Amino acid sequence: MHIHNLSLENSILNTFISEIRDLNIQKDSMRFRRNIERIGEVLGYEMSKFLNYTPNTIKTPLGDCAINLLNNDIVLCSILRAGVPLHNGLLNYFDTAENAFISAYRHHKHNPESFEIIVEYLACPSLENKTLILADPMLATGQSMVATFEALKPFGTPKKVHLISVIGAQKGVDFVQHTFDHNTHLWIAAIDNKLNDKGYIIPGLGDAGDLAFGEKLQH
C-alpha cells in the first residue's frame, strides 16, 4: 500500500487538525463539520495528482487553450454518519463523482473492550473498472474500512482504490496496509501512536460522529 501521511510536512492543514482536536474549539459542531470538510478538500486535492488525465482543448473568448483534464470514473463512498462532512469536502472537488453510502458501526457483544463491525445500510452504483474513493474520518482499528470494502465487492471490481481518513492510529494503518492490495493508496492527515482499551485513537479527538451531529443514545 502507498501511504501518504500529509502531517509529515507543514501546511495549513495543521490548523484544521488542531481545531478538530482542541477540546474547546471542537465543541462548535458547525465549525467541526466545516474543518472536516476542509480537510477532505485538502486530501482530495493531493489525491487528484495521482489520478488519470487526458489532453483537452477548450475555447476561451480569445482563442483555444490546451489543458489536461481529469479522466476518471469516480465513485465516492463514505461511512455514515461521521463520514458525511468528509464526503462533502471530497465532493466539492470531484463534482461529477458517483456516490455510495454505507452504515458501519461497532456492536459490543459482551463488554466495551470487544466489538464487531455491523454493516446495515448500503447504497452503491456499479464499481466495475472505476476509481473507488473510500472515506472514513477515523481509522482506529481499521476494521470498519475493511468491512465496508468487503460489503462493496458484489458491486464490481474497481480498477483503483483510494482510502481517505482524517486521523488514524498506527495499528489501524498497519491493519489496512496488510489487508488491501499493494496498489491501494491511503491518504491521511495525521497518524497517532496508539489506541486505548476501547479501541479509540489516542490522543485522537473523541467521537467524530457525536462532535459533528450530537451525541447518540446507546442501545
Short mmCIF file of C-alpha atoms in Angstrom, two decimals:
data_model
loop_
_atom_site.label_atom_id
_atom_site.label_comp_id
_atom_site.label_asym_id
_atom_site.label_seq_id
_atom_site.Cartn_x
_atom_site.Cartn_y
_atom_site.Cartn_z
CA MET A 1 0.00 0.00 0.00
CA HIS A 2 1.10 3.55 -0.73
CA ILE A 3 0.70 5.66 2.44
CA HIS A 4 0.51 9.44 2.07
CA ASN A 5 0.75 11.00 5.55
CA LEU A 6 0.24 14.71 5.00
CA SER A 7 1.27 15.59 8.56
CA LEU A 8 4.90 14.89 7.64
CA GLU A 9 5.02 18.33 6.02
CA ASN A 10 3.80 21.62 7.48
CA SER A 11 0.81 23.22 5.73
CA ILE A 12 -2.46 24.99 6.50
CA LEU A 13 -3.79 21.50 7.18
CA ASN A 14 -2.15 21.78 10.63
CA THR A 15 -4.65 24.50 11.56
CA PHE A 16 -7.69 22.41 10.65
CA ILE A 17 -6.32 19.37 12.51
CA SER A 18 -5.53 21.41 15.62
CA GLU A 19 -9.06 22.83 15.73
CA ILE A 20 -10.85 19.48 15.42
CA ARG A 21 -8.64 18.13 18.24
CA ASP A 22 -8.94 21.17 20.55
CA LEU A 23 -11.32 20.40 23.42
CA ASN A 24 -12.82 23.90 23.38
CA ILE A 25 -12.95 24.66 19.66
CA GLN A 26 -14.40 21.26 18.70
CA LYS A 27 -17.50 21.99 20.82
CA ASP A 28 -18.73 24.20 17.97
CA SER A 29 -20.39 21.50 15.82
CA MET A 30 -20.70 23.70 12.75
CA ARG A 31 -17.01 24.63 12.88
CA PHE A 32 -16.08 20.98 13.47
CA ARG A 33 -18.03 19.86 10.41
CA ARG A 34 -16.53 22.62 8.29
CA ASN A 35 -12.99 21.72 9.37
CA ILE A 36 -13.57 18.06 8.48
CA GLU A 37 -14.90 19.24 5.12
CA ARG A 38 -11.83 21.42 4.54
CA ILE A 39 -9.53 18.52 5.45
CA GLY A 40 -11.41 16.43 2.86
CA GLU A 41 -10.73 19.13 0.28
CA VAL A 42 -7.00 19.13 1.04
CA LEU A 43 -6.79 15.33 0.94
CA GLY A 44 -8.79 15.27 -2.28
CA TYR A 45 -6.51 17.82 -3.91
CA GLU A 46 -3.39 15.83 -3.02
CA MET A 47 -5.02 12.60 -4.21
CA SER A 48 -6.01 14.22 -7.52
CA LYS A 49 -2.33 14.36 -8.51
CA PHE A 50 -2.37 10.56 -8.76
CA LEU A 51 -5.46 10.23 -10.98
CA ASN A 52 -5.64 9.95 -14.77
CA TYR A 53 -5.73 12.93 -17.13
CA THR A 54 -6.20 13.34 -20.88
CA PRO A 55 -5.35 16.29 -23.14
CA ASN A 56 -8.26 18.59 -23.98
CA THR A 57 -8.77 21.86 -25.80
CA ILE A 58 -11.22 24.47 -24.57
CA LYS A 59 -12.29 27.67 -26.27
CA THR A 60 -11.84 30.95 -24.44
CA PRO A 61 -13.25 34.30 -25.68
CA LEU A 62 -9.82 34.96 -27.25
CA GLY A 63 -8.77 31.57 -28.57
CA ASP A 64 -8.08 27.91 -27.86
CA CYS A 65 -6.40 26.64 -24.69
CA ALA A 66 -4.82 23.21 -24.26
CA ILE A 67 -5.27 21.65 -20.83
CA ASN A 68 -5.16 18.19 -19.25
CA LEU A 69 -8.46 17.27 -17.60
CA LEU A 70 -9.41 14.53 -15.17
CA ASN A 71 -10.38 11.29 -16.88
CA ASN A 72 -11.57 9.02 -14.09
CA ASP A 73 -14.92 7.37 -13.37
CA ILE A 74 -15.01 8.05 -9.64
CA VAL A 75 -17.29 6.54 -7.02
CA LEU A 76 -17.06 8.26 -3.67
CA CYS A 77 -18.19 6.05 -0.76
CA SER A 78 -18.45 7.30 2.81
CA ILE A 79 -19.22 5.53 6.05
CA LEU A 80 -22.22 7.01 7.87
CA ARG A 81 -22.65 9.11 9.89
CA ALA A 82 -19.27 10.63 10.72
CA GLY A 83 -18.18 10.41 7.10
CA VAL A 84 -20.74 12.93 5.81
CA PRO A 85 -18.66 16.14 6.26
CA LEU A 86 -15.60 14.38 4.81
CA HIS A 87 -17.73 13.20 1.88
CA ASN A 88 -18.91 16.76 1.25
CA GLY A 89 -15.33 18.04 1.21
CA LEU A 90 -14.30 15.47 -1.38
CA LEU A 91 -17.42 16.07 -3.44
CA ASN A 92 -16.58 19.79 -3.55
CA TYR A 93 -13.59 18.85 -5.71
CA PHE A 94 -14.90 15.85 -7.63
CA ASP A 95 -18.10 17.37 -8.99
CA THR A 96 -19.11 14.52 -11.28
CA ALA A 97 -18.36 11.62 -8.93
CA GLU A 98 -20.99 8.98 -8.35
CA ASN A 99 -21.85 8.44 -4.70
CA ALA A 100 -22.23 5.49 -2.38
CA PHE A 101 -23.13 5.41 1.31
CA ILE A 102 -22.80 2.66 3.86
CA SER A 103 -23.52 2.35 7.57
CA ALA A 104 -20.94 0.58 9.71
CA TYR A 105 -20.88 0.66 13.48
CA ARG A 106 -19.31 -1.11 16.42
CA HIS A 107 -21.52 -3.66 18.13
CA HIS A 108 -20.30 -4.52 21.63
CA LYS A 109 -21.43 -8.05 22.39
CA HIS A 110 -20.29 -8.62 25.94
CA ASN A 111 -18.10 -5.75 27.13
CA PRO A 112 -16.92 -2.30 25.95
CA GLU A 113 -13.50 -3.64 25.01
CA SER A 114 -14.65 -6.17 22.40
CA PHE A 115 -16.79 -5.45 19.36
CA GLU A 116 -17.69 -6.48 15.83
CA ILE A 117 -18.41 -4.22 12.87
CA ILE A 118 -22.04 -4.33 11.72
CA VAL A 119 -22.95 -3.15 8.21
CA GLU A 120 -26.70 -2.50 7.79
CA TYR A 121 -27.39 0.07 5.07
CA LEU A 122 -25.71 0.23 1.66
CA ALA A 123 -26.48 2.24 -1.49
CA CYS A 124 -23.93 1.93 -4.29
CA PRO A 125 -23.64 2.24 -8.08
CA SER A 126 -21.54 -0.15 -10.15
CA LEU A 127 -17.86 -0.14 -9.17
CA GLU A 128 -16.68 -2.15 -12.16
CA ASN A 129 -13.47 -0.70 -13.58
CA LYS A 130 -13.97 2.59 -11.72
CA THR A 131 -11.90 4.53 -9.19
CA LEU A 132 -13.25 3.90 -5.68
CA ILE A 133 -12.61 6.53 -3.02
CA LEU A 134 -13.50 5.05 0.38
CA ALA A 135 -13.73 7.71 3.10
CA ASP A 136 -13.86 7.22 6.86
CA PRO A 137 -12.66 10.10 9.08
CA MET A 138 -11.29 7.94 11.93
CA LEU A 139 -9.05 4.97 11.09
CA ALA A 140 -8.82 3.38 14.53
CA THR A 141 -8.56 -0.41 14.27
CA GLY A 142 -9.12 -0.42 10.51
CA GLN A 143 -11.92 -2.97 10.82
CA SER A 144 -14.65 -0.60 9.58
CA MET A 145 -12.69 0.20 6.44
CA VAL A 146 -12.12 -3.47 5.68
CA ALA A 147 -15.73 -4.48 6.48
CA THR A 148 -17.01 -1.73 4.22
CA PHE A 149 -14.78 -2.79 1.34
CA GLU A 150 -15.92 -6.39 1.71
CA ALA A 151 -19.56 -5.26 1.61
CA LEU A 152 -18.90 -3.35 -1.64
CA LYS A 153 -17.44 -6.31 -3.52
CA PRO A 154 -20.76 -7.50 -5.04
CA PHE A 155 -20.98 -4.15 -6.88
CA GLY A 156 -17.96 -4.84 -9.07
CA THR A 157 -14.18 -4.69 -9.09
CA PRO A 158 -12.71 -1.17 -9.11
CA LYS A 159 -9.57 -0.56 -11.15
CA LYS A 160 -8.14 1.64 -8.39
CA VAL A 161 -8.84 2.15 -4.68
CA HIS A 162 -8.02 5.23 -2.61
CA LEU A 163 -8.67 5.31 1.15
CA ILE A 164 -9.25 8.70 2.81
CA SER A 165 -9.01 9.33 6.57
CA VAL A 166 -8.54 12.35 8.78
CA ILE A 167 -6.85 10.78 11.81
CA GLY A 168 -5.64 7.21 12.20
CA ALA A 169 -3.88 5.06 14.75
CA GLN A 170 -0.71 3.29 13.67
CA LYS A 171 -2.40 -0.04 14.44
CA GLY A 172 -5.25 0.74 12.06
CA VAL A 173 -2.86 1.93 9.36
CA ASP A 174 -0.86 -1.30 9.69
CA PHE A 175 -4.06 -3.37 9.52
CA VAL A 176 -5.32 -1.86 6.26
CA GLN A 177 -1.81 -1.91 4.82
CA HIS A 178 -1.68 -5.69 5.21
CA THR A 179 -5.30 -6.22 4.12
CA PHE A 180 -5.71 -4.11 0.99
CA ASP A 181 -3.95 -4.66 -2.33
CA HIS A 182 -0.45 -3.22 -2.55
CA ASN A 183 -1.61 -0.78 -5.27
CA THR A 184 -4.10 0.85 -2.90
CA HIS A 185 -3.38 4.42 -1.75
CA LEU A 186 -4.10 5.71 1.78
CA TRP A 187 -4.42 9.48 2.18
CA ILE A 188 -4.40 10.59 5.80
CA ALA A 189 -3.98 13.92 7.60
CA ALA A 190 -2.45 12.59 10.85
CA ILE A 191 -1.34 9.30 12.40
CA ASP A 192 -1.37 8.85 16.19
CA ASN A 193 0.63 6.26 18.07
CA LYS A 194 -1.91 4.12 19.90
CA LEU A 195 -5.43 3.01 20.78
CA ASN A 196 -6.96 2.80 24.24
CA ASP A 197 -8.65 -0.33 25.63
CA LYS A 198 -11.92 0.60 23.90
CA GLY A 199 -10.30 0.97 20.50
CA TYR A 200 -10.32 4.78 20.38
CA ILE A 201 -7.40 6.72 18.96
CA ILE A 202 -5.08 8.41 21.48
CA PRO A 203 -4.79 11.42 21.53
CA GLY A 204 -7.30 11.47 18.65
CA LEU A 205 -10.22 13.84 19.06
CA GLY A 206 -13.09 11.86 20.60
CA ASP A 207 -16.17 10.59 18.74
CA ALA A 208 -16.24 12.31 15.33
CA GLY A 209 -19.90 11.46 14.74
CA ASP A 210 -21.01 12.94 18.07
CA LEU A 211 -18.89 16.06 17.57
CA ALA A 212 -20.35 16.62 14.11
CA PHE A 213 -24.01 15.77 14.75
CA GLY A 214 -24.61 15.48 18.51
CA GLU A 215 -24.48 12.62 20.98
CA LYS A 216 -26.48 9.49 20.23
CA LEU A 217 -28.36 7.18 22.57
CA GLN A 218 -26.63 3.84 23.15
CA HIS A 219 -28.58 0.64 22.56
#
